[in-house]
Coordinates of C-alpha atoms and ligand atoms in Angstrom, one line a residue:
M478 CA 82.3 24.3 92.7
N479 CA 79.8 21.6 93.6
V480 CA 76.5 20.8 91.9
H481 CA 73.4 19.0 93.1
E482 CA 72.7 15.4 92.5
Y483 CA 70.1 16.1 89.8
Q484 CA 72.7 18.3 87.9
A485 CA 75.4 15.6 88.3
R486 CA 73.0 13.2 86.7
Q487 CA 72.6 15.5 83.7
L488 CA 76.4 15.6 83.3
L489 CA 76.7 11.9 83.5
T490 CA 73.9 11.1 81.1
R491 CA 75.6 13.3 78.5
H492 CA 78.4 10.7 78.5
G493 CA 76.1 7.7 78.3
V494 CA 75.9 6.8 82.0
A495 CA 72.5 5.4 82.9
V496 CA 70.5 6.9 85.8
P497 CA 67.0 6.1 87.1
P498 CA 64.5 8.4 85.4
G499 CA 63.4 11.3 87.5
D500 CA 63.1 15.1 87.8
V501 CA 63.8 18.0 90.1
C502 CA 61.0 20.0 91.8
D503 CA 60.6 22.6 94.5
T504 CA 57.0 22.1 95.8
P505 CA 55.0 19.1 97.1
E506 CA 52.6 19.5 94.2
G507 CA 55.5 19.4 91.8
A508 CA 56.9 16.3 93.5
K509 CA 53.5 14.7 93.2
H510 CA 53.3 15.6 89.5
V511 CA 56.8 14.0 88.8
A512 CA 55.7 10.9 90.8
E513 CA 52.5 10.5 88.8
E514 CA 54.5 10.7 85.5
L515 CA 57.0 8.1 86.7
L516 CA 54.3 5.8 87.9
A517 CA 52.5 6.1 84.6
G518 CA 55.8 5.3 82.9
G519 CA 56.0 2.0 84.8
A520 CA 57.9 2.8 88.0
R521 CA 56.7 0.8 91.0
L522 CA 58.5 2.6 93.7
L523 CA 59.8 6.1 94.0
A524 CA 62.7 7.8 95.7
V525 CA 62.3 11.3 97.1
K526 CA 65.8 12.8 97.7
A527 CA 66.7 16.1 99.3
Q528 CA 69.0 18.2 97.1
I529 CA 71.8 19.7 99.1
H530 CA 75.6 19.9 98.5
A531 CA 76.4 17.3 101.1
G532 CA 76.3 13.5 101.4
G533 CA 75.0 11.3 104.1
R534 CA 71.4 12.3 103.4
G535 CA 70.0 8.8 103.8
K536 CA 71.1 8.7 107.4
G537 CA 70.5 12.5 108.1
T538 CA 67.8 14.0 110.3
F539 CA 65.8 17.2 109.7
K540 CA 65.7 19.8 112.4
N541 CA 61.9 19.3 112.6
G542 CA 62.6 15.7 113.7
F543 CA 61.8 14.1 110.3
Q544 CA 64.2 11.2 109.7
G545 CA 66.1 10.8 106.4
G546 CA 66.8 12.9 103.4
V547 CA 66.2 9.9 101.1
K548 CA 62.8 8.3 101.3
L549 CA 61.2 5.5 99.3
C550 CA 57.5 5.9 98.5
P551 CA 55.0 3.5 96.8
T552 CA 52.4 6.2 95.8
A553 CA 52.3 9.8 94.6
A554 CA 50.3 10.7 97.7
D555 CA 53.2 9.4 99.8
V556 CA 55.7 11.4 97.7
Y557 CA 53.6 14.5 98.4
D558 CA 53.7 13.9 102.2
K559 CA 57.5 13.2 102.2
A560 CA 58.1 16.3 100.0
K561 CA 56.0 18.4 102.4
A562 CA 58.1 17.2 105.3
M563 CA 61.4 17.9 103.6
L564 CA 60.9 21.2 101.7
G565 CA 61.7 24.3 103.6
N566 CA 63.3 22.4 106.4
V567 CA 66.9 22.0 107.5
L568 CA 68.7 18.7 107.0
V569 CA 71.6 17.8 109.2
T570 CA 74.0 15.0 108.0
K571 CA 77.5 13.9 108.9
Q572 CA 78.8 16.2 106.2
T573 CA 76.7 19.4 106.8
G574 CA 77.9 20.1 110.4
P575 CA 75.4 20.9 113.1
A576 CA 74.0 24.0 111.2
G577 CA 72.6 21.7 108.5
R578 CA 71.4 22.8 105.1
L579 CA 68.0 24.2 104.0
V580 CA 66.3 21.9 101.5
S581 CA 64.6 23.8 98.8
Q582 CA 64.7 21.3 96.0
L583 CA 64.0 17.6 95.7
L584 CA 64.8 14.9 93.2
V585 CA 61.9 12.5 92.6
A586 CA 63.2 9.4 90.8
A587 CA 62.1 5.9 90.0
A588 CA 63.5 3.6 92.7
P589 CA 64.9 0.5 91.1
D590 CA 65.0 -2.9 92.5
I591 CA 68.5 -2.8 93.9
R592 CA 70.4 -6.2 94.0
K593 CA 73.9 -4.8 95.0
E594 CA 75.4 -1.5 95.9
L595 CA 78.9 -0.7 94.5
Y596 CA 81.2 2.3 94.9
L597 CA 82.9 4.2 92.0
A598 CA 84.8 7.4 91.9
V599 CA 87.2 9.3 89.6
L600 CA 89.5 11.8 91.3
L601 CA 92.9 13.4 91.0
D602 CA 95.6 11.6 92.9
R603 CA 98.1 14.3 93.8
A604 CA 100.7 11.8 95.0
C605 CA 101.1 10.2 91.6
S606 CA 99.8 13.3 89.6
R607 CA 97.2 11.3 87.7
P608 CA 93.5 10.7 87.6
V609 CA 92.7 7.6 89.5
I610 CA 89.6 5.3 89.5
M611 CA 88.5 4.2 92.9
A612 CA 86.1 1.3 93.1
S613 CA 84.7 -1.1 95.7
A614 CA 82.2 -3.9 95.7
E615 CA 81.2 -2.7 99.2
G616 CA 79.3 0.5 98.1
G617 CA 76.4 2.2 99.8
M618 CA 76.1 4.4 102.8
D619 CA 79.1 3.1 104.8
I620 CA 81.9 3.6 102.3
E621 CA 83.9 5.7 104.8
E622 CA 83.9 2.7 107.2
V623 CA 85.1 0.4 104.4
A624 CA 87.9 2.8 103.7
A625 CA 88.9 3.0 107.4
R626 CA 88.5 -0.7 108.4
T627 CA 89.2 -2.7 105.2
P628 CA 91.0 -0.5 102.8
E629 CA 92.0 -3.5 100.7
K630 CA 88.4 -3.7 99.6
I631 CA 88.9 -0.5 97.6
V632 CA 90.7 -0.9 94.3
R633 CA 92.6 1.9 92.7
E634 CA 93.5 2.2 89.0
P635 CA 95.7 5.1 88.0
V636 CA 95.0 6.5 84.5
D637 CA 97.6 8.0 82.1
P638 CA 96.0 11.4 81.4
A639 CA 97.5 11.5 77.8
L640 CA 95.9 8.1 77.0
G641 CA 92.7 8.4 79.0
L642 CA 91.1 5.4 80.6
M643 CA 92.0 2.4 78.4
P644 CA 89.3 -0.3 77.7
Y645 CA 91.4 -3.0 79.4
Q646 CA 91.6 -0.9 82.5
A647 CA 87.8 -0.4 82.6
R648 CA 87.4 -4.2 82.3
K649 CA 89.9 -4.8 85.0
V650 CA 88.0 -2.5 87.4
A651 CA 84.7 -4.1 86.4
V652 CA 86.1 -7.5 87.2
A653 CA 87.3 -6.2 90.6
L654 CA 83.7 -5.0 91.2
G655 CA 82.6 -8.6 90.9
L656 CA 80.7 -8.0 87.7
K657 CA 80.2 -11.0 85.4
G658 CA 78.9 -11.8 81.9
D659 CA 76.7 -9.0 80.4
L660 CA 77.2 -6.8 83.5
L661 CA 80.9 -6.9 83.0
A662 CA 80.6 -5.4 79.5
Q663 CA 78.0 -2.8 80.8
G664 CA 80.3 -2.0 83.7
A665 CA 83.4 -1.4 81.5
K666 CA 81.3 0.9 79.2
L667 CA 79.9 2.8 82.2
L668 CA 83.4 3.3 83.6
L669 CA 84.5 4.9 80.4
G670 CA 81.5 7.2 80.5
V671 CA 82.2 8.2 84.1
Y672 CA 85.8 8.9 83.2
Q673 CA 84.7 11.0 80.2
T674 CA 82.4 13.0 82.5
W675 CA 85.3 13.7 84.8
W676 CA 87.6 14.6 82.0
Q677 CA 85.3 16.7 79.8
C678 CA 83.8 18.7 82.7
D679 CA 87.2 19.5 84.2
A680 CA 85.8 17.9 87.4
S681 CA 87.9 17.3 90.5
L682 CA 85.6 14.5 91.6
V683 CA 82.9 12.3 90.1
E684 CA 81.5 9.9 92.7
I685 CA 78.8 7.3 92.3
N686 CA 77.7 5.8 95.5
P687 CA 75.8 3.6 95.2
L688 CA 76.4 2.4 91.7
C689 CA 73.7 -0.3 91.6
V690 CA 73.1 -3.7 90.1
V691 CA 69.4 -3.6 89.5
R692 CA 66.8 -6.1 88.3
T693 CA 64.8 -4.6 85.4
I694 CA 61.0 -5.1 84.9
E695 CA 62.0 -7.6 82.1
G696 CA 63.9 -9.5 84.7
K697 CA 67.4 -8.6 83.5
D698 CA 70.4 -7.3 85.5
A699 CA 71.5 -3.7 84.7
L700 CA 73.8 -1.0 86.1
L701 CA 72.4 2.3 87.3
A702 CA 74.0 5.3 89.0
V703 CA 71.6 5.7 91.9
D704 CA 73.5 8.6 93.5
A705 CA 75.9 11.0 91.9
K706 CA 78.3 13.7 93.1
V707 CA 80.3 16.0 90.8
A708 CA 82.7 18.6 92.1
L709 CA 84.2 20.9 89.5
E710 CA 87.7 22.4 89.4
D711 CA 87.1 26.2 89.7
N712 CA 90.1 27.1 87.5
G713 CA 88.5 25.2 84.6
L714 CA 85.0 26.5 85.0
Y715 CA 85.4 29.4 82.5
R716 CA 85.5 26.7 79.8
H717 CA 82.0 25.5 80.8
P718 CA 79.3 28.3 80.8
D719 CA 76.6 25.6 80.9
I720 CA 78.1 24.2 84.1
Q721 CA 78.6 27.6 85.6
A722 CA 74.9 28.1 85.2
M723 CA 74.3 25.2 87.6
R724 CA 75.9 27.2 90.4
D725 CA 73.6 27.4 93.5
L726 CA 74.7 30.4 95.6
A727 CA 72.4 29.4 98.4
E728 CA 74.7 26.4 99.0
E729 CA 77.8 28.5 99.4
A730 CA 79.0 30.5 102.4
P731 CA 77.3 33.9 102.2
L732 CA 80.5 35.9 103.0
E733 CA 82.5 34.1 100.4
V734 CA 79.8 34.8 97.8
E735 CA 79.8 38.5 98.8
A736 CA 83.7 38.6 98.6
G737 CA 83.6 37.1 95.1
K738 CA 81.4 40.0 93.9
H739 CA 84.2 42.4 94.8
N740 CA 86.9 40.1 93.3
L741 CA 88.2 39.3 96.8
N742 CA 89.5 35.9 97.6
Y743 CA 88.0 35.2 101.1
I744 CA 87.7 31.9 103.0
K745 CA 86.1 31.9 106.4
L746 CA 88.0 30.0 109.1
E747 CA 87.3 29.3 112.8
G748 CA 89.6 31.7 114.6
N749 CA 89.2 35.3 115.8
I750 CA 92.0 37.3 114.2
A751 CA 90.9 38.6 110.8
C752 CA 93.6 39.1 108.1
L753 CA 93.6 41.4 105.2
V754 CA 96.5 40.7 102.9
N755 CA 97.6 41.2 99.3
G756 CA 98.8 38.0 97.5
A757 CA 97.8 34.4 98.3
G758 CA 101.3 33.5 99.4
L759 CA 101.6 36.4 101.8
A760 CA 98.1 35.6 103.1
M761 CA 99.1 32.1 103.9
A762 CA 102.3 33.2 105.6
T763 CA 100.3 35.7 107.6
M764 CA 97.9 32.9 108.8
D765 CA 100.9 30.8 109.7
I766 CA 102.6 33.5 111.7
I767 CA 99.4 34.4 113.6
Q768 CA 99.2 30.7 114.5
H769 CA 103.0 30.6 115.4
F770 CA 102.5 33.4 118.0
G771 CA 99.5 31.5 119.5
G772 CA 96.6 33.2 117.7
R773 CA 94.0 31.7 115.4
P774 CA 93.2 33.3 112.0
A775 CA 89.5 34.0 111.4
N776 CA 89.9 34.0 107.6
F777 CA 92.0 33.8 104.6
L778 CA 91.7 37.1 102.6
D779 CA 93.7 38.0 99.5
V780 CA 92.7 41.4 98.1
G781 CA 94.9 40.8 95.0
G782 CA 97.9 42.4 93.5
G783 CA 96.3 45.8 92.8
A784 CA 93.4 46.3 95.2
S785 CA 91.3 49.6 95.0
Q786 CA 90.0 51.6 97.9
E787 CA 86.6 50.2 97.3
Q788 CA 87.9 46.7 97.6
V789 CA 89.6 47.5 100.9
A790 CA 86.3 49.0 102.2
A791 CA 84.4 45.9 101.0
A792 CA 87.0 43.6 102.6
F793 CA 86.5 45.4 106.0
Q794 CA 82.8 45.0 105.8
I795 CA 83.1 41.3 105.0
I796 CA 85.7 40.7 107.8
L797 CA 83.5 42.5 110.3
R798 CA 80.4 40.5 109.5
D799 CA 82.1 37.4 111.1
A800 CA 80.9 37.7 114.7
N801 CA 84.0 35.7 115.9
V802 CA 86.4 38.4 114.8
K803 CA 88.1 40.1 117.8
G804 CA 91.0 41.8 116.1
I805 CA 92.3 42.6 112.6
L806 CA 95.8 42.3 111.1
V807 CA 96.4 44.1 107.8
N808 CA 99.6 42.9 106.1
I809 CA 100.4 44.6 102.8
F810 CA 103.5 44.4 100.7
G811 CA 103.3 47.2 98.1
G812 CA 104.7 45.9 94.8
I813 CA 102.3 46.8 92.1
M814 CA 100.1 48.1 94.9
D815 CA 100.5 51.6 96.2
C816 CA 100.5 51.4 100.0
D817 CA 98.9 54.8 100.3
V818 CA 95.8 53.6 98.4
I819 CA 95.5 50.8 101.0
A820 CA 96.1 53.3 103.9
T821 CA 93.4 55.7 102.5
G822 CA 91.1 52.7 102.1
I823 CA 91.8 51.6 105.7
V824 CA 91.1 55.0 107.2
A825 CA 87.8 55.3 105.2
A826 CA 86.7 51.8 106.2
V827 CA 87.6 52.3 109.9
K828 CA 85.5 55.5 110.0
A829 CA 82.6 54.0 108.0
T830 CA 82.4 51.0 110.2
G831 CA 83.1 52.8 113.5
L832 CA 85.6 50.1 114.2
S833 CA 86.3 49.4 117.9
L834 CA 88.4 46.2 117.6
P835 CA 92.2 46.3 117.8
L836 CA 93.6 46.9 114.3
V837 CA 97.3 46.2 113.5
V838 CA 98.7 47.5 110.2
R839 CA 101.9 46.4 108.7
L840 CA 102.7 48.2 105.4
E841 CA 105.9 47.8 103.4
G842 CA 107.1 48.7 99.9
N843 CA 105.8 51.1 97.2
N844 CA 105.0 54.6 98.6
V845 CA 105.0 53.4 102.2
Q846 CA 106.1 56.8 103.6
S847 CA 102.9 58.6 102.5
A848 CA 100.9 55.6 103.6
R849 CA 102.3 56.0 107.2
R850 CA 101.5 59.7 107.1
T851 CA 98.0 59.0 106.0
L852 CA 97.5 56.6 108.9
L853 CA 99.0 59.1 111.4
A854 CA 97.1 62.0 110.1
S855 CA 93.8 60.1 110.6
A856 CA 94.3 60.2 114.4
L857 CA 92.7 56.8 114.6
T858 CA 94.0 54.1 117.0
I859 CA 95.8 52.0 114.6
I860 CA 98.7 49.9 115.9
N861 CA 101.7 50.0 113.7
G862 CA 103.5 46.7 113.0
S863 CA 107.1 47.2 112.0
S864 CA 107.6 43.7 110.6
M865 CA 105.4 40.6 110.0
A866 CA 106.5 39.1 113.3
D867 CA 106.0 42.3 115.2
A868 CA 102.5 42.9 113.7
A869 CA 101.5 39.3 114.4
Q870 CA 102.6 39.4 118.0
K871 CA 100.9 42.8 118.5
V872 CA 97.5 41.6 117.2
V873 CA 97.7 38.3 119.2
R874 CA 98.5 40.3 122.4
A875 CA 95.8 42.9 121.7
V876 CA 93.1 40.2 121.2
A877 CA 94.3 38.3 124.3
A878 CA 94.2 41.5 126.4
K879 CA 90.6 42.3 125.1
Q880 CA 89.4 38.8 126.2
G881 CA 91.0 39.4 129.7
Ligands
GDP345 P1 73.4 9.8 100.4 O1 73.0 9.2 101.7 O2 73.4 11.3 100.5 O3 74.7 9.3 99.9 O4 72.2 9.5 99.4 P2 72.0 8.2 98.4 O5 71.4 8.7 97.2 O6 73.3 7.5 98.2 O7 71.0 7.3 99.2 C1 71.3 6.6 100.4 C2 70.9 5.2 100.3 O8 69.5 5.1 100.0 C3 71.5 4.4 99.1 O9 72.8 3.8 99.5 C4 70.5 3.3 98.9 O10 70.7 2.3 99.8 C5 69.2 4.0 99.2 N1 68.6 4.5 98.0 C6 68.7 5.7 97.4 N2 68.0 5.7 96.3 C7 67.4 4.5 96.2 C8 66.5 4.0 95.2 O11 66.2 4.6 94.2 N3 66.1 2.7 95.5 C9 66.4 2.0 96.6 N4 65.9 0.8 96.8 N5 67.2 2.5 97.5 C10 67.7 3.8 97.3
MN346 MN1 75.3 8.2 98.3

């Protein structure tokens, strides 16, 4: 699960990481109000930032032509205008894809006097099975280019998860970021806070880009997290009801949200052959075999070990709401699951949806004989797959034939 920047800032501040003061809002009037408070509190410049679950906002473009999802404003009136241009409009960035994302919330924050932009992230390194700190003195909007062209400018510090980030490691990274004197101590402390955020929240990623060296009103140097991204590990979310409450369903794929309501594990893909399978492993094998025979899966869908008729019906509804789907492959291995329950569910769903697409069904295992009888008795045009390979070939062929 991802959260918005304004929520990521809340998680970071719990662990002592400093961020510029600011607040979230969802109307131009609200934005103006936050701006007036920040100006009264001593801010000289304000940042208006579109809240979407995607980066690259600074260089993004709104579909109405407005440039940039991050804008700096000197006055509350200016904040009002920028908020009006952004709210209710769709922002397209490198990370959103061409469809873009609707902006319905903004963060209005004090814009500090930035001297230097650094990059800092904590993530899980699967290769060494450890959390790793990634940092670079070349932070800001072009970190992807730094990674591609000059990877040596990104330092990596693996962390022993049993010990946590050790103070000497935090200082080592702070030195690598080019921090000196008082900033070095501040940087090491901030690193420990960022690591704590990652660890305590069961995050999969905490990324601060840019982490900024700023000049305070008193003329001192300080470190501030000017952008923040936190991605949570879904399997750890049950331990964090407060973070679960931060979920923004509007940012998630609608079909995946609908599937979740029925306890179905659905992930939309780009192909045209829908799959309905029980068990994640079998679902992946099914996608592989479709691909092997020259087809392209439209989704991953695991109905679980003991799906009910209602779940099968819901699964069909969800599959069919994807306009790319040109054929369906049902691949069920009845272990705990009674194949006849699935067969009855399929017949009901085909009738309810008036299905006209080719449907190939491969059933095996528990009570498969009555399942086959149920399918036959329905007199529906359901293509029987005798094995996984047979079923995959049949659905690929049927879809190809339909497309002429
Ligand atoms: P992103 O493009 O989605 O990663 O959004 P960011 O929050 O990182 O903003 C993009 C860029 O805008 C940053 O790298 C900064 O250069 C600039 N920026 C963002 N917030 C501020 C701010 O408060 N003050 C100043 N001066 N620049 C900012
Ligand atoms: Mn950023």
